[in-house]
Short mmCIF file of C-alpha atoms in Angstrom, two decimals:
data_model
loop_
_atom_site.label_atom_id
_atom_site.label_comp_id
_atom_site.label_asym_id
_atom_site.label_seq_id
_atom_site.Cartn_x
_atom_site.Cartn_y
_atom_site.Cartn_z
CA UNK P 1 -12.51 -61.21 3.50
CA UNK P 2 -15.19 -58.50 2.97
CA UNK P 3 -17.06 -57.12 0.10
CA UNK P 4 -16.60 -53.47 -0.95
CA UNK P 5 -18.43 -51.50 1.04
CA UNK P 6 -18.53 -53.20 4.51
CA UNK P 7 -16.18 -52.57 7.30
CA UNK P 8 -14.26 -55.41 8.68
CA UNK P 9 -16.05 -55.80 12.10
CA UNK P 10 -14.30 -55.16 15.54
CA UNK P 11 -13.15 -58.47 17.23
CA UNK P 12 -15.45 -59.84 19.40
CA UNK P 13 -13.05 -59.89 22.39
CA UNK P 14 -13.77 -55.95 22.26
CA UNK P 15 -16.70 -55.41 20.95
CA UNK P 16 -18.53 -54.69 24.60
CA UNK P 17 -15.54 -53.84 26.36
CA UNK P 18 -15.59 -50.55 28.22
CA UNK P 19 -13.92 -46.98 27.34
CA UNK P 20 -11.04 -46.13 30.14
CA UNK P 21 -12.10 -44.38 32.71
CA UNK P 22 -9.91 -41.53 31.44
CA UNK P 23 -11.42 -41.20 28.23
CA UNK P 24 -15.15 -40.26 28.68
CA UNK P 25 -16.01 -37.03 28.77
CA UNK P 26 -18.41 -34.98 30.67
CA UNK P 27 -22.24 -36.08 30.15
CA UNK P 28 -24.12 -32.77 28.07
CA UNK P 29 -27.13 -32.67 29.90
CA UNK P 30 -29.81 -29.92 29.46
CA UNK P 31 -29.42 -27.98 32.51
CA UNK P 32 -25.20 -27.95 31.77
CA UNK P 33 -26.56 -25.99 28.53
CA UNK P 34 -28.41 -23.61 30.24
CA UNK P 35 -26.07 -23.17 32.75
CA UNK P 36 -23.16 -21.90 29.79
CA UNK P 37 -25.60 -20.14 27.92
CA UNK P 38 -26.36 -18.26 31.39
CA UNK P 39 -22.49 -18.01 32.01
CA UNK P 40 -21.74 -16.49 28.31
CA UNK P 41 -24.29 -14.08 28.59
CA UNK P 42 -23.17 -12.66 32.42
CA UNK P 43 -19.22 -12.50 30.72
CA UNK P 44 -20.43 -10.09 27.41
CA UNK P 45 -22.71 -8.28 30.10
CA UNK P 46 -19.69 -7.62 32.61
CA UNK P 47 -17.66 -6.44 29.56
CA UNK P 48 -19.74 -3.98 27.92
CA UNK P 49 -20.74 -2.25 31.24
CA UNK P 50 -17.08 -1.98 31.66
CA UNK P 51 -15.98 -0.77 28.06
CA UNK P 52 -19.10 1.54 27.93
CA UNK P 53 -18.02 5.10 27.54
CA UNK P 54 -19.52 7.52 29.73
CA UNK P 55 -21.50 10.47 27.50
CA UNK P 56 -19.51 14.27 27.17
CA UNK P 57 -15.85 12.87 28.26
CA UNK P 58 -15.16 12.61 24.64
CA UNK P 59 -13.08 16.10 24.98
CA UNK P 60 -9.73 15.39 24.04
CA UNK P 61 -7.33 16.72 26.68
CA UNK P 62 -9.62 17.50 29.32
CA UNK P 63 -10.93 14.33 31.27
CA UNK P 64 -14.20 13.94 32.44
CA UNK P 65 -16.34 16.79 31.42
CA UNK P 66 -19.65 15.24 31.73
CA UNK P 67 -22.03 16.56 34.67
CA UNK P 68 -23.78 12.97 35.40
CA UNK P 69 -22.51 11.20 38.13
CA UNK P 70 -19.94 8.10 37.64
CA UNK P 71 -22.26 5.42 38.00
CA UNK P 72 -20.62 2.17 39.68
CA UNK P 73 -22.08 -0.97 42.16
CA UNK P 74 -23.97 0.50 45.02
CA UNK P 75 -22.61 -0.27 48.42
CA UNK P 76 -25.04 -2.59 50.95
CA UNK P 77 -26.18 0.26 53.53
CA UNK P 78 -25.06 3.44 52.05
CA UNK P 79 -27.77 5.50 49.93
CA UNK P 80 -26.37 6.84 46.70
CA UNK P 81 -25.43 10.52 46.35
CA UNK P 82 -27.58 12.50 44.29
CA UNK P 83 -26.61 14.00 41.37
CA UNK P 84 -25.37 17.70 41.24
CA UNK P 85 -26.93 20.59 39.19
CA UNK P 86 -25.52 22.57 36.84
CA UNK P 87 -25.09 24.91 39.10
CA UNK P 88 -23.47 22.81 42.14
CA UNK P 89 -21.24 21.40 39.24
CA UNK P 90 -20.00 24.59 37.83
CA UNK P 91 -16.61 24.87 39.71
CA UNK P 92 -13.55 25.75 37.80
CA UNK P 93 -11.81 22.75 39.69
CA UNK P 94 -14.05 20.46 37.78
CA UNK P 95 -13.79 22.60 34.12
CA UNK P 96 -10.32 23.42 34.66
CA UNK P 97 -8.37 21.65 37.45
CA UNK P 98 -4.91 22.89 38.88
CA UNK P 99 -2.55 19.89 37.95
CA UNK P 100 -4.18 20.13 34.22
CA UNK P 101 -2.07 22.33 32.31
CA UNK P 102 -2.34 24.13 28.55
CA UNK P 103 -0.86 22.60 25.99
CA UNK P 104 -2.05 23.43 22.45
CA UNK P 105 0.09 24.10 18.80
CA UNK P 106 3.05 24.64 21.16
CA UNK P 107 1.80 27.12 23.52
CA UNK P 108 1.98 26.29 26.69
CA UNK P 109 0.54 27.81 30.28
CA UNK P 110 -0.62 26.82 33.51
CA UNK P 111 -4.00 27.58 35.80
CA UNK P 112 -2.25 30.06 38.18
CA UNK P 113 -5.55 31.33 39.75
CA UNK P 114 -9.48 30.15 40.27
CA UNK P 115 -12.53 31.16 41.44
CA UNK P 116 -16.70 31.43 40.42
CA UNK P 117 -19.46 32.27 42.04
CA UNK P 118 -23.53 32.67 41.61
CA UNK P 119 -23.63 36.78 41.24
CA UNK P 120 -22.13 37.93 38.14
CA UNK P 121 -22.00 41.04 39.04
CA UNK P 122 -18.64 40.04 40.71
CA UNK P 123 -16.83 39.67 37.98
CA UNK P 124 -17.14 43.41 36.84
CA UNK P 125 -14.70 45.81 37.91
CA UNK P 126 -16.19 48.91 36.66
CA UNK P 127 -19.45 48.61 38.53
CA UNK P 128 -20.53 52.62 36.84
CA UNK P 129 -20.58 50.59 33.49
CA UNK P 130 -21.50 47.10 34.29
CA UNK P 131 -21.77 45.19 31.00
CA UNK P 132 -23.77 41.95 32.01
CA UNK P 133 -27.04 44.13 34.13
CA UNK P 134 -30.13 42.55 33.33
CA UNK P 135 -28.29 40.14 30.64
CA UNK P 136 -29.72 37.41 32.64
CA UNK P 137 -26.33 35.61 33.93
CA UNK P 138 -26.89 32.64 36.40
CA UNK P 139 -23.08 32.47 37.41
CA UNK P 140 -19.49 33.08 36.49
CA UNK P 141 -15.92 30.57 36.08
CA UNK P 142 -12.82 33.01 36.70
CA UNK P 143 -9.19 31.12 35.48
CA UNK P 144 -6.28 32.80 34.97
CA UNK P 145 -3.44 31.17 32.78
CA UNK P 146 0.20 31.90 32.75
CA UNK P 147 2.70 31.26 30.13
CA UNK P 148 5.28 28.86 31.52
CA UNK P 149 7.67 31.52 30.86
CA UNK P 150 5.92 33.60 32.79
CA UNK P 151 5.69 36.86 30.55
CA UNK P 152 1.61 36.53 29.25
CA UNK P 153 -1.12 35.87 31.79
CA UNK P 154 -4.74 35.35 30.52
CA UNK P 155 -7.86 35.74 32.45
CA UNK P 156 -10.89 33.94 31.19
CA UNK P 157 -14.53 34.74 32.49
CA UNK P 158 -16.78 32.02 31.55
CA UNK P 159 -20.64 33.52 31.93
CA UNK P 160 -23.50 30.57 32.68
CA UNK P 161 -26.96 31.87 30.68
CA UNK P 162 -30.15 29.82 31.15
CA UNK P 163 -29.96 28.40 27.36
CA UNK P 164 -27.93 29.82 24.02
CA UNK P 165 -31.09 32.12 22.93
CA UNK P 166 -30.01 34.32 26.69
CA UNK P 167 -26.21 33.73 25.84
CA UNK P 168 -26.49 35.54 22.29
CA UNK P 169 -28.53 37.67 23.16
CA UNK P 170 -25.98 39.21 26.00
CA UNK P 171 -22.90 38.77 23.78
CA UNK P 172 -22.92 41.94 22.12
CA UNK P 173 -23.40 44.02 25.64
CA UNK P 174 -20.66 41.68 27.07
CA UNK P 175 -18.23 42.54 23.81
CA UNK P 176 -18.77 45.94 23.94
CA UNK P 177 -18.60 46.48 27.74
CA UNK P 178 -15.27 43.40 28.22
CA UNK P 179 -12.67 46.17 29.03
CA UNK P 180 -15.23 46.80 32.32
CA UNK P 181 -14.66 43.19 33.59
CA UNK P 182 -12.30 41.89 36.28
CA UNK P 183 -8.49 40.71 34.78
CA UNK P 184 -7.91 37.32 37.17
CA UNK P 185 -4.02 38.40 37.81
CA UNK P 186 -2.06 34.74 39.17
CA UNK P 187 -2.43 33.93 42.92
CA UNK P 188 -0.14 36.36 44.93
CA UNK P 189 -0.34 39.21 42.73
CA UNK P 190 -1.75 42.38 43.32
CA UNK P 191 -5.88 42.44 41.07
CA UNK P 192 -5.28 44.79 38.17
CA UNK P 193 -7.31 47.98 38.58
CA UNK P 194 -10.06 48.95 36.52
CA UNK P 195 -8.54 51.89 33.75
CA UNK P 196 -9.28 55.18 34.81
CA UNK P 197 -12.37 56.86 32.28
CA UNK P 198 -10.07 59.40 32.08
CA UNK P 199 -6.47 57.93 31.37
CA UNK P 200 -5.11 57.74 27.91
CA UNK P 201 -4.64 54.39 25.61
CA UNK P 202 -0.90 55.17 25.73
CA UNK P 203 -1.27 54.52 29.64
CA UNK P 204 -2.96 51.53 29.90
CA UNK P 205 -1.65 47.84 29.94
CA UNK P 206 -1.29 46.54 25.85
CA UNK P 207 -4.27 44.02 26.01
CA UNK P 208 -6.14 41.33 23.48
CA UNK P 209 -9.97 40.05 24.19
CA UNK P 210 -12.21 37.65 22.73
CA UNK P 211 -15.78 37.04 23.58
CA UNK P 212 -16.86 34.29 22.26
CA UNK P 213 -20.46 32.15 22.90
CA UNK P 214 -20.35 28.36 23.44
CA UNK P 215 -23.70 26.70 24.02
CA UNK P 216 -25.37 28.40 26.91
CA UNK P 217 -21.96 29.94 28.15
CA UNK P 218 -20.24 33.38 27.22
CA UNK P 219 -16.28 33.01 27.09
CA UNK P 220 -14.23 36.35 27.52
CA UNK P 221 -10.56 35.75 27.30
CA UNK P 222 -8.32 38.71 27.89
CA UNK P 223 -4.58 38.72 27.80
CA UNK P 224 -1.38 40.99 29.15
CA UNK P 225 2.20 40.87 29.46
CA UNK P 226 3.05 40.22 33.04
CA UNK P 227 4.77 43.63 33.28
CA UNK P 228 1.93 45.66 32.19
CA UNK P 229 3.81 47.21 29.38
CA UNK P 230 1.71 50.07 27.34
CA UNK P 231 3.57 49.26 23.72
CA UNK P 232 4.34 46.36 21.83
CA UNK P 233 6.24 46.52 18.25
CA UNK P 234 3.41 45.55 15.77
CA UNK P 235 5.29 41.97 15.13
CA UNK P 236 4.96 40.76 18.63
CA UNK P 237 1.85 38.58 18.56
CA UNK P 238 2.57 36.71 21.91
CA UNK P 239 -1.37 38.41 23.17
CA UNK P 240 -3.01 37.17 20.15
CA UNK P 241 -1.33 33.88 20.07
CA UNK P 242 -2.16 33.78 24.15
CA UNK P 243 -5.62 34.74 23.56
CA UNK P 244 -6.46 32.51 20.97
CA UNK P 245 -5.12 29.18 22.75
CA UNK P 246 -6.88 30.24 26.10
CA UNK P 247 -9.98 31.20 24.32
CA UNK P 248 -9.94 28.19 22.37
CA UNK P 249 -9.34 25.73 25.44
CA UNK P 250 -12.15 27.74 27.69
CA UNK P 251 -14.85 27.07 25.30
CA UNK P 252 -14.01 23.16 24.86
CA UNK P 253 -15.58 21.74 28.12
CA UNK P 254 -19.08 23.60 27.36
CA UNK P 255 -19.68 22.57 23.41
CA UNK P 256 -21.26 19.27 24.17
CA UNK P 257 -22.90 20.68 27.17
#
């Protein structure tokens, strides 16, 4: 019998008698606490390094656009590469790679020619009135996009200026001077030639151009029906609608840059 209050005590057969063997669990000693504390710490580490996105590849659409290296472990015995310029970096592989094609409010095209280089003065067809002399440009993207039906092509010249100060400063003498720059036709087509000074509108190639400025960078996006036709009925807007897109996707790489 036991008052209220007290527990009825354990027999005394069992009162020292042992746990099982099976039933004890592992001593907690100090160090086994530092060593899951240590543990927990390496697992969150691991994960965020993983996770962690990698600044300017934000652009929906178009992949890695940053210009710093992928960073990853280093390997024992090989030195690290070191990172590229702006300049080594500004291919249109990297800004605008092959299999990557155009896709945007239902207009669709693919990169059917490439190329860039460090003298600007490249890029201008109508070297008696070169538009970008003394306009400071460091280097040029040329990409040419065709419709997947094949009837537009756009070429887009993408101009490198040492900061956006240069860049607007250029932009009207590249806008008023565009029609003297080179029209990227797609690989294994004859270049376009540069319009006689003395041919008529009415004999020249229907066109559309927009210059635009993005960051640093001058954008000039021209478009023209793959057969060079000199009239259009005024409700045909397959140029504007070409040049718009193409402008629109040229610029996107360079506005966090």
């Amino acid at each position: 019998m036991t008052t209220q209050g007290e527990s009825t005590p354990p027999p005394a057969a069992h009162q020292h008698q042992p746990a099982p063997a099976h039933s004890r669990g592992p001593r907690v000693t100090p160090r086994r606490i530092l060593l899951w504390v240590v543990l927990a710490g390496l697992a969150a580490s691991g994960s965020w390094v993983v996770t962690r996105p990698n600044p300017g590849d934000l652009v929906p659409g178009l992949g890695p656009t940053s210009t710093r290296p992928s960073s990853g472990p280093p390997v024992p015995g090989v030195l690290p590469a070191p990172p590229q310029t702006e300049a080594q970096s500004f291919t249109a592989e990297r800004y605008f790679p092959a299999p990557r094609g155009l896709d945007l409010d239902g207009y669709k095209a693919r990169r059917s020619n490439a190329g860039q280089g460090a003298d600007c003065a490249d890029t201008v067809q109508d070297k008696a009135h070169d538009p970008l002399r003394d306009t400071g440009c460091q280097g040029y993207l040329l990409v040419a996009f065709t419709r997947l039906d094949q009837q537009v092509t756009s070429s887009v010249t993408v101009l490198r200026y040492a900061d956006e100060a240069s860049a607007r400063k250029a932009e009207a003498a590249v806008r008023e001077g565009a029609a003297a720059l080179l029209f990227l036709p797609p690989e294994g087509t004859a270049p376009a030639t540069a319009p006689s000074p003395s041919a008529s509108a009415a004999k020249q190639p229907v066109t559309t151009r927009k210059v635009a400025v993005v960051g640093h960078y001058l954008t000039v996006t021209v478009s023209r029906f793959a057969d060079q036709r000199t009239t259009v009925p005024e409700t045909d807007h397959a140029l504007d609608e070409a040049t718009r897109n193409v402008s629109y996707t040229a610029g996107l790489p360079f506005v966090w840059m």
